[in-house]
Short mmCIF file of C-alpha atoms in Angstrom, two decimals:
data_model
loop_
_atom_site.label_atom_id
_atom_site.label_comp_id
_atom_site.label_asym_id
_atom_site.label_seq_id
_atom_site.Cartn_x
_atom_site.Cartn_y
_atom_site.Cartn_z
CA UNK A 20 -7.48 -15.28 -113.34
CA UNK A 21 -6.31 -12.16 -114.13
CA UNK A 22 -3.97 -11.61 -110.28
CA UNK A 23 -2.50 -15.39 -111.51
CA UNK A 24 -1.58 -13.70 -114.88
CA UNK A 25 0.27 -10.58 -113.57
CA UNK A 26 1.88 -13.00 -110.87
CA UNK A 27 3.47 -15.23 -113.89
CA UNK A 28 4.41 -11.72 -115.74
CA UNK A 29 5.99 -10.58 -112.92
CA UNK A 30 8.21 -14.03 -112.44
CA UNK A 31 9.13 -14.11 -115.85
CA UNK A 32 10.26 -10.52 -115.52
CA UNK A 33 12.13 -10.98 -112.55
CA UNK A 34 12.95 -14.57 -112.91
CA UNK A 35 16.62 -13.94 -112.81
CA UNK A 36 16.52 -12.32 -109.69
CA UNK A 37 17.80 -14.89 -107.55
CA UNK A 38 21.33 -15.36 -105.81
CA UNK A 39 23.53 -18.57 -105.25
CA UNK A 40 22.80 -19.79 -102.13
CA UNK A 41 26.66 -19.21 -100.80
CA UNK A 42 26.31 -15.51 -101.71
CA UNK A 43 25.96 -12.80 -99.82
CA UNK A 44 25.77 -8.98 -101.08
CA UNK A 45 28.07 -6.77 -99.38
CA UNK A 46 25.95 -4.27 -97.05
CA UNK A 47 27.18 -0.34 -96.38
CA UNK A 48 27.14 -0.39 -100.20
CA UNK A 49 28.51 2.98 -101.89
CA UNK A 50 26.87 3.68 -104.81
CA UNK A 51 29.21 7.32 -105.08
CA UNK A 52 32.04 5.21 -104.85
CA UNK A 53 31.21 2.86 -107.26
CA UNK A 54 30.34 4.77 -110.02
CA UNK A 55 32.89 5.16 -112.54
CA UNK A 56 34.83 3.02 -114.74
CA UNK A 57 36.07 -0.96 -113.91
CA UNK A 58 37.94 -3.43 -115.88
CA UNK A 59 36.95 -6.94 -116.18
CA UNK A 60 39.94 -8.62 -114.67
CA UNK A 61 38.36 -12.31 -114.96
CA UNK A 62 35.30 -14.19 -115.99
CA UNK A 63 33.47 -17.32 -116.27
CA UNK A 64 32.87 -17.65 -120.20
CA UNK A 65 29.53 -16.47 -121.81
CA UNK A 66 27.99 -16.15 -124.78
CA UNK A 67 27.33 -12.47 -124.30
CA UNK A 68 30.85 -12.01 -123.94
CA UNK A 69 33.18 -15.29 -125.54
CA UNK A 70 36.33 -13.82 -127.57
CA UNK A 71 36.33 -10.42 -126.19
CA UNK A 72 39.01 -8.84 -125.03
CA UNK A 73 39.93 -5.11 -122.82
CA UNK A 74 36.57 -5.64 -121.87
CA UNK A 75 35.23 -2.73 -119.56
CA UNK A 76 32.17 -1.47 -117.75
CA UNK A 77 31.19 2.61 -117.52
CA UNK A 78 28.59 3.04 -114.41
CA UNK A 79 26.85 6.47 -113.97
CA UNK A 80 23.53 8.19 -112.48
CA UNK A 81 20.96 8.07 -114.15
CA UNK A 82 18.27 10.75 -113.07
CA UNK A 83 15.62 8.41 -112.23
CA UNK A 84 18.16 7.15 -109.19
CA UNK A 85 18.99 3.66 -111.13
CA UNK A 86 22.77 3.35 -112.68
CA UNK A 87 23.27 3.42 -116.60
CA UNK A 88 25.27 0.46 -117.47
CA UNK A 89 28.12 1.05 -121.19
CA UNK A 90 29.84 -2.36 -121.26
CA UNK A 91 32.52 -2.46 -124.01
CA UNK A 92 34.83 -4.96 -125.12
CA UNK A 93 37.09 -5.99 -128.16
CA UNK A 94 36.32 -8.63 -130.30
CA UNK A 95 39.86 -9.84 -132.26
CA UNK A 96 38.03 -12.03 -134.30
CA UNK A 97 35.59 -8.93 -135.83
CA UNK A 98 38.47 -6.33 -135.93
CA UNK A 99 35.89 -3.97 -133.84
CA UNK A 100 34.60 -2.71 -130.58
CA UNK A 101 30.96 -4.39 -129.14
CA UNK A 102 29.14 -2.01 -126.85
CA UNK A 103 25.74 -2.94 -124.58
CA UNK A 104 23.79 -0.36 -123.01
CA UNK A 105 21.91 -1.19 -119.81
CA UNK A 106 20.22 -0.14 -116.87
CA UNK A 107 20.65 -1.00 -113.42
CA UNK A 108 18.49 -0.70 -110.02
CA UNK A 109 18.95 -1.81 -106.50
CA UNK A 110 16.66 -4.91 -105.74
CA UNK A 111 16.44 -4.53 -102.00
CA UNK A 112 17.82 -0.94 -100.74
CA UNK A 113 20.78 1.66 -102.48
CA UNK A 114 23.25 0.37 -99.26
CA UNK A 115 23.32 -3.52 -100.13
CA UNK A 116 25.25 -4.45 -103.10
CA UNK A 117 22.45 -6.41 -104.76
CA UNK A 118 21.47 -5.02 -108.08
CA UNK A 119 18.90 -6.00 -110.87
CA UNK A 120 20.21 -5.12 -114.82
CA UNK A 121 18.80 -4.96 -117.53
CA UNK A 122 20.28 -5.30 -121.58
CA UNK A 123 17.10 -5.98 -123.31
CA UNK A 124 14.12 -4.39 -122.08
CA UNK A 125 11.94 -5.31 -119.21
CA UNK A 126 14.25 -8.30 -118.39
CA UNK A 127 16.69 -8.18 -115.55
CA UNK A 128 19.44 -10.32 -114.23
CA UNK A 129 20.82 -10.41 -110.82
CA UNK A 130 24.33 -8.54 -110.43
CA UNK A 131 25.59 -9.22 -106.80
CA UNK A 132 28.61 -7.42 -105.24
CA UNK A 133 30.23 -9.88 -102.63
CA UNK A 134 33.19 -8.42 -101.93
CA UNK A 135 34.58 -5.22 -102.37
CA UNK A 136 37.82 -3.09 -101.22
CA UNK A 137 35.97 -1.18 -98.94
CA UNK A 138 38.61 1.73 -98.20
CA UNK A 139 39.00 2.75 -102.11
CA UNK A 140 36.44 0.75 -104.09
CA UNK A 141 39.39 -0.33 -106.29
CA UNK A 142 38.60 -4.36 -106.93
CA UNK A 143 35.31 -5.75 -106.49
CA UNK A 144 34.02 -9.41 -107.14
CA UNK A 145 30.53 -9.82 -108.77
CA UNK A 146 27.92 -13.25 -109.21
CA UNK A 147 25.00 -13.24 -111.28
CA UNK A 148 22.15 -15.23 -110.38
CA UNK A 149 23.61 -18.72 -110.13
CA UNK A 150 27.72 -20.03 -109.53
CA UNK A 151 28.09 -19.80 -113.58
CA UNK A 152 28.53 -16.01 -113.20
CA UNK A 153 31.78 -14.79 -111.66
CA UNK A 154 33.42 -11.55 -112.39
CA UNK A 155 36.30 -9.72 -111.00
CA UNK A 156 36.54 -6.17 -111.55
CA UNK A 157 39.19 -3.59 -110.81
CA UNK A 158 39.60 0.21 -111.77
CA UNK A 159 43.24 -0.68 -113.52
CA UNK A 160 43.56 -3.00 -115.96
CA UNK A 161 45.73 -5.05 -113.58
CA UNK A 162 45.56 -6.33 -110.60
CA UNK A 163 48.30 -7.37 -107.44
CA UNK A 164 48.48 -10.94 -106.63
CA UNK A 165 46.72 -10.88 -103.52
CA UNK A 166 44.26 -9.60 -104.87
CA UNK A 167 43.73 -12.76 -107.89
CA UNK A 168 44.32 -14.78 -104.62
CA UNK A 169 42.11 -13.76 -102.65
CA UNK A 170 39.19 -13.69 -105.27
CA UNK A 171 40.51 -17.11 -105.78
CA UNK A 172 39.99 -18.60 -102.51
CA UNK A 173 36.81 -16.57 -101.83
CA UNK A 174 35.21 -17.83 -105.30
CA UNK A 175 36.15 -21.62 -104.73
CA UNK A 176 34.96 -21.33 -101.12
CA UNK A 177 31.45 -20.09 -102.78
CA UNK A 178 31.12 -22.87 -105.16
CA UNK A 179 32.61 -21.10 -108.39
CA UNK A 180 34.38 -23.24 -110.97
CA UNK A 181 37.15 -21.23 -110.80
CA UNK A 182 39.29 -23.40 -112.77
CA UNK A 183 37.32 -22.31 -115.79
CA UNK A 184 38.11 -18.31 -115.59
CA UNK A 185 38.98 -16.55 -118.30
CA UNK A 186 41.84 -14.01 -117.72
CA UNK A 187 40.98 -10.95 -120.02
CA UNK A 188 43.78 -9.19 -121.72
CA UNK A 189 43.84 -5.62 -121.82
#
């Protein structure tokens, strides 16, 4: 009884831990070059995030080898900045860019890098665990047309409703 119970704790706590099955995670990952700040160029809409706007992310070391997580983004409604703090570890090994985060305790959520500009590290497209997460990140708050297009394509080909993105303003 008691190896059934830590087998359900450890599903529940790692529940979200899954991919979409048209995902991939880039591999020859960079953490180094990853670090930093990124601007959410686009998103599929969420809760966590409806209404905001010059929404960033701030990813640094964190001594234990994971990546601190400082999301921030502007809600217009509220007059005033929103901030979550969060954690972040690799799920499988520090060169594939499959990561596990964490906003509220001992619960993660898969963050999957599926594309990325390899050279520079300046745009990078992210899923969560499932085709209702879709991010596009960049290091300015702008981005060049072929680079919108080509997250297009790549997102539809995936399975991502990307008629449903939200461009962010910044």
């Amino acid at each position: 009884m008691k190896h059934i119970l830590i087998i359900m704790i450890s599903f529940l706590l790692n529940g979200c831990l899954s991919m979409p099955e048209t995902v991939t995670p880039i591999q020859k990952f960079e953490l180094d070059k990853y670090l930093g700040t990124w601007y959410e160029i686009a998103r599929l809409d969420h809760s966590f995030e409806r209404g905001l706007t010059k929404v960033s992310a701030e990813y640094t070391l964190r001594k234990d080898g994971g990546v601190s997580v400082l999301n921030r983004g502007f809600s217009q409604s509220k007059g005033e900045w929103k901030e979550a703090e969060g954690k972040a570890y690799f799920v499988n090994s520090a060169d594939e860019g499959f990561l596990k985060v964490s906003f509220f305790g001992p619960f993660y959520g898969s963050y999957i890098i599926f594309d990325v500009d390899k050279k520079n590290y300046q745009y990078a497209f992210v899923s969560g665990p499932n085709v209702s997460y879709l991010w596009l990140l960049s290091r300015t708050p702008d981005v060049k047309n072929e680079v919108r297009e080509k997250f297009m394509k790549r997102s539809q080909e995936l399975g991502f409703d990307t008629e449903n993105l939200i461009w962010v303003e910044h």
